[in-house]
Short mmCIF file of C-alpha atoms and ligand atoms in Angstrom, two decimals:
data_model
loop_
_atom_site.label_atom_id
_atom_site.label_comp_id
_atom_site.label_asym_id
_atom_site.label_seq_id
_atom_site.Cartn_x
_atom_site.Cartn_y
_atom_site.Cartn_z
CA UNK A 2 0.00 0.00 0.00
CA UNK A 3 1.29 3.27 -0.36
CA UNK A 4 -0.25 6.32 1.63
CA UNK A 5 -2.44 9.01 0.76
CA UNK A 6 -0.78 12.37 1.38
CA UNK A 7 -2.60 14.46 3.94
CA UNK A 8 -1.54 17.86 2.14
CA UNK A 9 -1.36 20.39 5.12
CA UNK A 10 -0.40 23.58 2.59
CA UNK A 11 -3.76 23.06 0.45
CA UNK A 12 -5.52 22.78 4.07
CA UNK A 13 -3.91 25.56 5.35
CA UNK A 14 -5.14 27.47 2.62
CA UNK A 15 -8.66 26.42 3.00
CA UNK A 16 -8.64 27.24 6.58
CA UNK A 17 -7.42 30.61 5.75
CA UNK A 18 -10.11 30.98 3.35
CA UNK A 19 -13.07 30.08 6.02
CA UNK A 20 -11.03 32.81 8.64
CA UNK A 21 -10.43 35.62 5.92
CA UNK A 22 -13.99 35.67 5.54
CA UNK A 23 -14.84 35.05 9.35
CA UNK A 24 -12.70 38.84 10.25
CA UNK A 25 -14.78 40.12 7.29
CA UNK A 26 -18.11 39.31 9.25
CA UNK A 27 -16.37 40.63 12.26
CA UNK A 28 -14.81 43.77 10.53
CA UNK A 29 -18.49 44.61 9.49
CA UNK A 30 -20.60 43.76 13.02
CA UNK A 31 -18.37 46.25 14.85
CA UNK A 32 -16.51 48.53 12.90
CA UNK A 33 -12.95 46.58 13.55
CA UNK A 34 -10.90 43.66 12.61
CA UNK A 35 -9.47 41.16 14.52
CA UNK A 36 -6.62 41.77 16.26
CA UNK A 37 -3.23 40.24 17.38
CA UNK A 38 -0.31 41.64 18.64
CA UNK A 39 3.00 39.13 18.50
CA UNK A 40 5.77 39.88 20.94
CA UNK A 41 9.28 39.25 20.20
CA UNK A 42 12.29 39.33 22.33
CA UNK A 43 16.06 39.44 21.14
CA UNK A 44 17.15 37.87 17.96
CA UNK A 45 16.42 34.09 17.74
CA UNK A 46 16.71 34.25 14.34
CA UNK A 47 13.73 30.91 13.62
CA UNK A 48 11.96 33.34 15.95
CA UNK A 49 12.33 36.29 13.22
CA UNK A 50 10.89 33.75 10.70
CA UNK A 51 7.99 32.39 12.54
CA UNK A 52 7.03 36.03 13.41
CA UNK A 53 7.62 37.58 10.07
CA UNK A 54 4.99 34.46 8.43
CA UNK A 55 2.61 35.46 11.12
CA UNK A 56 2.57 38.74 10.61
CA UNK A 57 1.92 38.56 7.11
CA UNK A 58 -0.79 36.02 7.22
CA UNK A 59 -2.28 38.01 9.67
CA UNK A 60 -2.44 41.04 7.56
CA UNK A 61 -3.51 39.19 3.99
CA UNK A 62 -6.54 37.81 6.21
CA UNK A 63 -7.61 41.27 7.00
CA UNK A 64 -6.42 41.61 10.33
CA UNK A 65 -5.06 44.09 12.79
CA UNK A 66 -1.46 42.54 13.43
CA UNK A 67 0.78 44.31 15.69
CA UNK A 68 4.47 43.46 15.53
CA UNK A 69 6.66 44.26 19.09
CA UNK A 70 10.38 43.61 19.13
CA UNK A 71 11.89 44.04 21.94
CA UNK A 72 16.04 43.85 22.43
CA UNK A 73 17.44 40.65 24.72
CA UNK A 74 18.46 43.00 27.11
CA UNK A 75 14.47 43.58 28.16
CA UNK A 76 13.69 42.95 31.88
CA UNK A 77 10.43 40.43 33.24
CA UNK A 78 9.32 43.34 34.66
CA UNK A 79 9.21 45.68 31.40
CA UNK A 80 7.76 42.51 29.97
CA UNK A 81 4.92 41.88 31.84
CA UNK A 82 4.24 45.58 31.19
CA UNK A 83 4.10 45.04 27.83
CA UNK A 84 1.58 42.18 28.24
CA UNK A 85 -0.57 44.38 30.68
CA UNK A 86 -0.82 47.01 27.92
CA UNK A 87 -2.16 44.72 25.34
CA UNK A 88 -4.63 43.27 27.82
CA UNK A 89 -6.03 46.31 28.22
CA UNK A 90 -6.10 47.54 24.83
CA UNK A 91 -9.42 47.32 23.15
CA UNK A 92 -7.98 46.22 19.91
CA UNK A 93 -6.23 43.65 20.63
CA UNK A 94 -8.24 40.16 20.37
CA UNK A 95 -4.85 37.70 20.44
CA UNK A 96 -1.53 37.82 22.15
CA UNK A 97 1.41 36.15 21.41
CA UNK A 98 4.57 35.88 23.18
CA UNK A 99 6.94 34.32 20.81
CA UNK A 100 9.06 31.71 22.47
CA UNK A 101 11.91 31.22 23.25
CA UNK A 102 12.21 34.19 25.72
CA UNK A 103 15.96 34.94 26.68
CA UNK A 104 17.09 33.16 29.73
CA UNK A 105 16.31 35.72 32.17
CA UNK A 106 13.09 36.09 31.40
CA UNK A 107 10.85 33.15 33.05
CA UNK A 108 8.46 32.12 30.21
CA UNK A 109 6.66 30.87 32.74
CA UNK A 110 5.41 34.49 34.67
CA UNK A 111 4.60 36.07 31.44
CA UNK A 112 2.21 33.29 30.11
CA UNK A 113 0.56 33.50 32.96
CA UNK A 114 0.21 37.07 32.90
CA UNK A 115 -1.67 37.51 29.44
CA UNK A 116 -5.06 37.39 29.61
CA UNK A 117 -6.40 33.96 29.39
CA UNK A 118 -9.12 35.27 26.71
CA UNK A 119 -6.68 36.75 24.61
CA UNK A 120 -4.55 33.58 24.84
CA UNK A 121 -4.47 32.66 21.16
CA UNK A 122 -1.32 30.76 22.28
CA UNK A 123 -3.62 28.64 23.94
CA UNK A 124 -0.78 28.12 26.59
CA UNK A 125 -2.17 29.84 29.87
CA UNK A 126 -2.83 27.35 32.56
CA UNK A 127 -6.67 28.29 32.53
CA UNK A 128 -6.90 27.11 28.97
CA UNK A 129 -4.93 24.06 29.05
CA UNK A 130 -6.78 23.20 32.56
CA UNK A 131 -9.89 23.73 30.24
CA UNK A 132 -8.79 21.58 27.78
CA UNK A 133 -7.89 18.96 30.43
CA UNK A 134 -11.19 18.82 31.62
CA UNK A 135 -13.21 19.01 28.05
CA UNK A 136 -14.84 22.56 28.22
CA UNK A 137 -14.23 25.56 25.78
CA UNK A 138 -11.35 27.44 25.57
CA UNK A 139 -8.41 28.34 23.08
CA UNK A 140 -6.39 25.60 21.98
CA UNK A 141 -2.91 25.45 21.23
CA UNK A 142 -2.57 25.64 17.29
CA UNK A 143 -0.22 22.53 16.29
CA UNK A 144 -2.48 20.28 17.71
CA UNK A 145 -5.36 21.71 16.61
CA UNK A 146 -3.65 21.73 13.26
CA UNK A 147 -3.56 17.84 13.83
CA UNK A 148 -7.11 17.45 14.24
CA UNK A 149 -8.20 19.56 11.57
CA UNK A 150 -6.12 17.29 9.65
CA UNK A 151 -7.88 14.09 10.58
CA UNK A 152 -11.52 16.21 10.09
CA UNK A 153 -10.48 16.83 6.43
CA UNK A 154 -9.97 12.80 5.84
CA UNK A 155 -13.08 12.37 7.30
CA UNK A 156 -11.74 9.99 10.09
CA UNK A 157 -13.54 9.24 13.06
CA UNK A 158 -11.15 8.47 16.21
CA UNK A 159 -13.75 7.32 18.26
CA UNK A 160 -12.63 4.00 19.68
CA UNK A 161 -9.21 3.94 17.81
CA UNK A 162 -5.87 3.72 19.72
CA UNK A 163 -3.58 6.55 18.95
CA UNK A 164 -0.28 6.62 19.86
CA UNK A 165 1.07 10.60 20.90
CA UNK A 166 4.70 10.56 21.06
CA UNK A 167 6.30 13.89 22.83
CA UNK A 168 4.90 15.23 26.19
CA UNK A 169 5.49 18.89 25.45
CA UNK A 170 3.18 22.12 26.39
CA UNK A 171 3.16 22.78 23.15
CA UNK A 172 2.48 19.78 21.40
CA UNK A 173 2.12 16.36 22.97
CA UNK A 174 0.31 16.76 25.68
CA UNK A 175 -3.01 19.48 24.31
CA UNK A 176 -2.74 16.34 21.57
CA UNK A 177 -3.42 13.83 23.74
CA UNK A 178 -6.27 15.73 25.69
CA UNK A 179 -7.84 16.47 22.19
CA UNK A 180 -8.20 12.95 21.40
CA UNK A 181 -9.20 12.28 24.58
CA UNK A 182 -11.80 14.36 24.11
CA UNK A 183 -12.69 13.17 21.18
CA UNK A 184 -13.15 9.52 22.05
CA UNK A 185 -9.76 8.20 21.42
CA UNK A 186 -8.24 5.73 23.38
CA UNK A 187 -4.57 7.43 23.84
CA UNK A 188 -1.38 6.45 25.00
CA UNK A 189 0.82 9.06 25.45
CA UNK A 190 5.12 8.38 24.91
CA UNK A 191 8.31 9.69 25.83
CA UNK A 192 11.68 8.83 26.24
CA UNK A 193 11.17 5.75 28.36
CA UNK A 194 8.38 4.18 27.00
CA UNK A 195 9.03 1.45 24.30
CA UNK A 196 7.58 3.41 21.52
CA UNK A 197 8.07 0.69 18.64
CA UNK A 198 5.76 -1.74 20.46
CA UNK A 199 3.13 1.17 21.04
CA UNK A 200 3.47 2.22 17.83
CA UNK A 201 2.94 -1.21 15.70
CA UNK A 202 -0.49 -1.27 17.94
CA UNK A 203 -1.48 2.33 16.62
CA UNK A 204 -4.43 3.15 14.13
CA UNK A 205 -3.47 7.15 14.70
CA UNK A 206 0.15 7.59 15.33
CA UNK A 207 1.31 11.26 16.05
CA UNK A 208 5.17 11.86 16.69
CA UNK A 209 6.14 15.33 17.86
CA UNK A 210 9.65 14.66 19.77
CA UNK A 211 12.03 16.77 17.10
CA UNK A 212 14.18 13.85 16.35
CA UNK A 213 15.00 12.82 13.17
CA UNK A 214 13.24 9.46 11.61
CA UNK A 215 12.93 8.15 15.03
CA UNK A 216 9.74 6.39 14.07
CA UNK A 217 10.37 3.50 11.88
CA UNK A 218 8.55 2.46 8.79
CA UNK A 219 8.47 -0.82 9.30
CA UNK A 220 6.79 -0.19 13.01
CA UNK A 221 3.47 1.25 11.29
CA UNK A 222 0.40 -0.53 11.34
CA UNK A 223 -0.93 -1.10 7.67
CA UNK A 224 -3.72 1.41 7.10
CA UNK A 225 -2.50 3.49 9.86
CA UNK A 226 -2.83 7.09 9.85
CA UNK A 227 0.53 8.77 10.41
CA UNK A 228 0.99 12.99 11.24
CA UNK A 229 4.55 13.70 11.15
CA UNK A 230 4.64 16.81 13.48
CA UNK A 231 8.93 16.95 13.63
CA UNK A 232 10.85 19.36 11.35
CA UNK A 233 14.39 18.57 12.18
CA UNK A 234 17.38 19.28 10.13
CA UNK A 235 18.82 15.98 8.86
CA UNK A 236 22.40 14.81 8.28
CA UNK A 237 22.04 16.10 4.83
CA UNK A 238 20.58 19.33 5.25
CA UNK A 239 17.22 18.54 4.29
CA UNK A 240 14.13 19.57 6.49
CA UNK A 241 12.96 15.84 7.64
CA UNK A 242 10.00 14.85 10.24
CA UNK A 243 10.24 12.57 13.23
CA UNK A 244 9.09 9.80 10.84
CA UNK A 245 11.37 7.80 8.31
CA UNK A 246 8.58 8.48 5.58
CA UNK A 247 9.80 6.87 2.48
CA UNK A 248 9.63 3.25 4.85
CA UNK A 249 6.06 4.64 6.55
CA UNK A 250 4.15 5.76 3.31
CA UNK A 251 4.20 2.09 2.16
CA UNK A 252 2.90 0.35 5.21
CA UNK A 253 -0.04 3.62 5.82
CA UNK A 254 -3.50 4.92 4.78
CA UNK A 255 -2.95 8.56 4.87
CA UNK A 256 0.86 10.60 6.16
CA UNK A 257 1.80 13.84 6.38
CA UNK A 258 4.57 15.07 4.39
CA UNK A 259 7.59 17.39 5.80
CA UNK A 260 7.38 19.92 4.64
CA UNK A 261 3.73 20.91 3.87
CA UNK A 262 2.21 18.44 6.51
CA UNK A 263 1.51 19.96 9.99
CA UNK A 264 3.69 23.04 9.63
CA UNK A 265 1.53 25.02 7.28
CA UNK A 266 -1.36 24.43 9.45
CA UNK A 267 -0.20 25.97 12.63
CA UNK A 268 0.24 29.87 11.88
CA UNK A 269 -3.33 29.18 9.63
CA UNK A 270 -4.84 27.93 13.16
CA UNK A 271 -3.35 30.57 14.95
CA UNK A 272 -5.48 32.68 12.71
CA UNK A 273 -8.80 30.70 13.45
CA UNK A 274 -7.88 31.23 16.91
CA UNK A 275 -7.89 35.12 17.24
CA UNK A 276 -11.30 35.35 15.20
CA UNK A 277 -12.34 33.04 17.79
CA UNK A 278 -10.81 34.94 20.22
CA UNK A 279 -12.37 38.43 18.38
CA UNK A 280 -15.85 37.12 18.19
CA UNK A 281 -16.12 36.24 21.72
CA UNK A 282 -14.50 39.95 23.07
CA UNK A 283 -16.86 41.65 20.69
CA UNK A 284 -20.11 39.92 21.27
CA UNK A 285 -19.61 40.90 24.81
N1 GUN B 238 7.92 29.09 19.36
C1 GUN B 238 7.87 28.00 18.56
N2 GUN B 238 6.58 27.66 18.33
C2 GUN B 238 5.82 28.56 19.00
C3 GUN B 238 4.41 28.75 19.12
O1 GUN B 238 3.59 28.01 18.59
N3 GUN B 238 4.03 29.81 19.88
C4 GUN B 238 4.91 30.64 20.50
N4 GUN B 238 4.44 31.63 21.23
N5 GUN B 238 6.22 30.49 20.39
C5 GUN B 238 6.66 29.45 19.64
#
């Protein structure tokens, strides 16, 4: 067998689409766009590129998109004053704090400081504690991403086991609660779990670990569904995923590809998150 591509660009697009014309409704209830203000601190330079893709999204949906750079030398304290400002300000629907902050600065205290509603992040302990216990709330985008992904394919996890490999804020762990959420029976790996055997059991397997090809083909379930969130820099340069894909598109139903699998998706959830984020602020 040889796997369907799940083609996160074309996906991404389509999302973008359905939240370009979302801000439009909002834009013309209230007199105002969506808004998001991204926050960057010293010079990471993946940082720059992540920020510089958001900003520009942001502004071909029709946004308000605020762009803060700040030099490494900034204090917490001048920090969190810059997240207090764009709590208060009325046009603001979505804060983001890119990460990572400089080592002084504990990530930690600022997340915590932005208000949870503006969150678009989705990485302030009252979200992810909502998430935890299946209510509303924002989500964090990869993940969502992910499941947006297995909507579009029209699978059902209800009842299926899927395998999340990674326990990271970010990633792993929102992933797993998703599922969860969704029906899924989910095992959740890391380091010392014995990932091949959880992974030949697997209908849904989703790696997020950032290390190269460290999920084998030949450890795939036939007819599994495999989303490759990883985008590591392999021996030879190239851009690779946390799956050996040339071995796991023979042996499953449906992979993502790296690039243009889960990456695309993120910065177009992002988006779906501050006009979810807008539309709640406003309708107050
Ligand atoms: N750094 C790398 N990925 C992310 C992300 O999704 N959000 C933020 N805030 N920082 C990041």
């Amino acid at each position: 067998m040889t796997a369907q591509l799940i083609d996160g660009k074309a996906l991404a697009a389509k999302v973008r689409e359905e939240v370009k014309a979302a801000a439009a409704a909002v834009t013309q209830k209230y007199g105002r766009p969506p808004g998001i203000a991204v926050v960057r601190v010293g010079e990471d330079p993946a940082s720059l590129v992540y920020v510089s893709s958001k900003e520009k999204t942001a502004r071909e949906l029709g946004f308000g998109s605020w762009h803060h750079h700040f030099p490494a030398t900034l204090s917490q304290g001048e920090l969190l004053a810059v997240v207090q400002r764009l709590n208060a300000d009325p046009l603001v629907d979505g804060i983001l704090v890119q990460l990572p902050l400089p080592k002084h600065i504990d990530s930690n205290v600022i997340l915590a400081a932005i208000d949870p509603s503006k969150d678009v992040d989705g990485f302030h302990a009252l979200n992810a504690g909502q998430l935890f216990q299946g209510r509303p709330g924002l989500v964090p985008c990869t993940p969502a991403g992910c499941m947006r992904m297995l909507k579009e394919i029209a699978f059902d996890v209800t009842g299926k086991n899927c395998v999340v490999i990674g326990r990271s804020n970010i990633v792993g762990r929102p992933m797993a609660m998703l599922l969860l959420n969704a029906s899924a029976t989910v095992t959740v790996c890391h380091s010392k779990s014995d990932v091949a055997a959880e992974v030949r059991r697997a209908d849904v397997v989703v790696a997020a670990v950032g290390v190269s090809k460290l999920v084998k083909g030949e450890w795939v379930k036939p007819g599994a569904i495999v989303i490759d969130v990883g985008m590591n820099r392999g021996a030879d340069g190239k851009l690779c995923g946390d799956v050996e894909f040339e071995t796991a598109k023979e042996r499953a139903a449906w992979i993502t590809p790296v690039p243009g699998g889960v990456g695309p998706m993120t910065i177009a959830m992002l988006m779906h998150n501050t006009v979810v984020a807008a539309q709640a602020r406003l309708a107050k």
